[in-house]
Short mmCIF file of C-alpha atoms in Angstrom, two decimals:
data_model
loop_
_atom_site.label_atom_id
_atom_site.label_comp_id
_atom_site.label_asym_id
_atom_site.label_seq_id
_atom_site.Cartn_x
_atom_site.Cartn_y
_atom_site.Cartn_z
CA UNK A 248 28.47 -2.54 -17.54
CA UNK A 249 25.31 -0.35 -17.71
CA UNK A 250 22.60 0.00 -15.17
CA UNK A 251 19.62 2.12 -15.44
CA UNK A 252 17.09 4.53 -13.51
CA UNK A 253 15.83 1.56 -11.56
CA UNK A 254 19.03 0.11 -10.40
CA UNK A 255 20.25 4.24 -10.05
CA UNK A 256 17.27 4.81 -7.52
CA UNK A 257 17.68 1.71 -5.77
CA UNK A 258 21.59 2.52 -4.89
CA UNK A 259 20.49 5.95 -3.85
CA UNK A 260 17.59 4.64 -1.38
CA UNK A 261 20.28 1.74 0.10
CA UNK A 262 22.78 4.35 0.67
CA UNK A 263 20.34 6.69 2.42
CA UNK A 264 18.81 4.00 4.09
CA UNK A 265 22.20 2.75 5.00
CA UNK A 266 23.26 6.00 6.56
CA UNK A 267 19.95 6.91 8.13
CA UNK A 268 19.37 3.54 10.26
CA UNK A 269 16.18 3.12 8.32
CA UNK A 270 14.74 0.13 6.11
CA UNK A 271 15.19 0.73 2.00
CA UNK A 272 11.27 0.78 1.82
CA UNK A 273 11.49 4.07 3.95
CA UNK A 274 13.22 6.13 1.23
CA UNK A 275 11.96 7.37 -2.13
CA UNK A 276 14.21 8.81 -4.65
CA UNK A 277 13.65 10.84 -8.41
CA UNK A 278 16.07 11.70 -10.20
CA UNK A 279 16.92 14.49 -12.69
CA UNK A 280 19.20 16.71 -14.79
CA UNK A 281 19.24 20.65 -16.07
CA UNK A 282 22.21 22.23 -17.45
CA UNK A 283 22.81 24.64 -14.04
CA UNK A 284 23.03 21.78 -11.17
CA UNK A 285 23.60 19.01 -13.66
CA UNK A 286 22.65 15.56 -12.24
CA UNK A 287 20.87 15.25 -8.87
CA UNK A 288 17.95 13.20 -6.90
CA UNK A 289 15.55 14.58 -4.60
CA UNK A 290 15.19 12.54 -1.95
CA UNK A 291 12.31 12.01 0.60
CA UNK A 292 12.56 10.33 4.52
CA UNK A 293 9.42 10.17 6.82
CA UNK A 294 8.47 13.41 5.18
CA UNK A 295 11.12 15.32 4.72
CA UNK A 296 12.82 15.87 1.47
CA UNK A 297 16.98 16.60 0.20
CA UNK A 298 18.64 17.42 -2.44
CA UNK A 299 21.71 15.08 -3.92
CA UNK A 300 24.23 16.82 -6.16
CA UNK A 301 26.18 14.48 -8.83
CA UNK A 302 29.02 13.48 -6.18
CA UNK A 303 26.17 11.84 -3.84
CA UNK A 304 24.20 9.68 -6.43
CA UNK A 305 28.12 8.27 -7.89
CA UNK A 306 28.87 7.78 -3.83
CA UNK A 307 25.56 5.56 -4.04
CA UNK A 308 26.74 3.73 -7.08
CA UNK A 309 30.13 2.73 -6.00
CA UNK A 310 28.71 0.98 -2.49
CA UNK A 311 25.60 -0.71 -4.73
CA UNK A 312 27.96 -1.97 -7.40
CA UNK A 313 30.15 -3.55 -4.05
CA UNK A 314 27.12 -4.82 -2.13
CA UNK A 315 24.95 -5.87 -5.20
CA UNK A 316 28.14 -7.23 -7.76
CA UNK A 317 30.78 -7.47 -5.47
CA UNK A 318 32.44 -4.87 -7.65
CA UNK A 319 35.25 -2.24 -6.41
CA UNK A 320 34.56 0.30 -8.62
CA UNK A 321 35.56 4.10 -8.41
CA UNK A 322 33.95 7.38 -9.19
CA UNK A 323 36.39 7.90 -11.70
CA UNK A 324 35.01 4.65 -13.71
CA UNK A 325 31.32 5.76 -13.72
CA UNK A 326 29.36 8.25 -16.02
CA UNK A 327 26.14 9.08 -15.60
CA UNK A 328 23.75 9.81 -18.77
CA UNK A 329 20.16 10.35 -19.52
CA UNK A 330 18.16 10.52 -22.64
CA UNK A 331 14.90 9.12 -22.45
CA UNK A 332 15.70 7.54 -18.92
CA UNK A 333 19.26 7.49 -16.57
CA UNK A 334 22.07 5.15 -16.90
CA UNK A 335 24.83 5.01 -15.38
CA UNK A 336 28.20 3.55 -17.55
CA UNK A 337 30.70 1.37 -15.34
CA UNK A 338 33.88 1.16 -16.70
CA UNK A 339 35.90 -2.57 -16.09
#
């Protein structure tokens, strides 16, 4: 199963909603890649912005694949990629 940069932000703004108390509409999330900190999101809450590394944005992933497909899956099972946009790969 592949999802893509929408489906990527969405998990990240659930699980920081989630964790934060606040609604989904609260957070904003962009995503991006470089070769030093590989893939990460920047992340804004009433104002204030942070920084997800790689391990955060798969965390994200495994609880939106559970909540959204009913889906156990582990970090082990998911790759993230980019090109022209983000995908994530989801191993069965």
């Amino acid at each position: 199963m592949r999802i893509y940069t929408d489906e990527i932000i969405n998990a990240i703004c659930l699980n920081i909603a989630d964790r934060k108390g606040l609604p989904p509409t609260a957070v904003e999330a962009q995503l991006s890649w470089d070769e030093q900190y590989g893939y990460t999101a920047e992340v804004w809450v009433q104002g204030r912005s942070q920084y997800l590394v790689e391990a955060n944005l798969l965390e994200a992933i495994e609880q939106y694949m559970l909540k959204q497909y009913q889906r156990r899956v582990f970090r082990s099972q998911i790759k993230l990629d980019v090109d022209e946009e983000f995908w994530a790969d989801i191993e069965d």
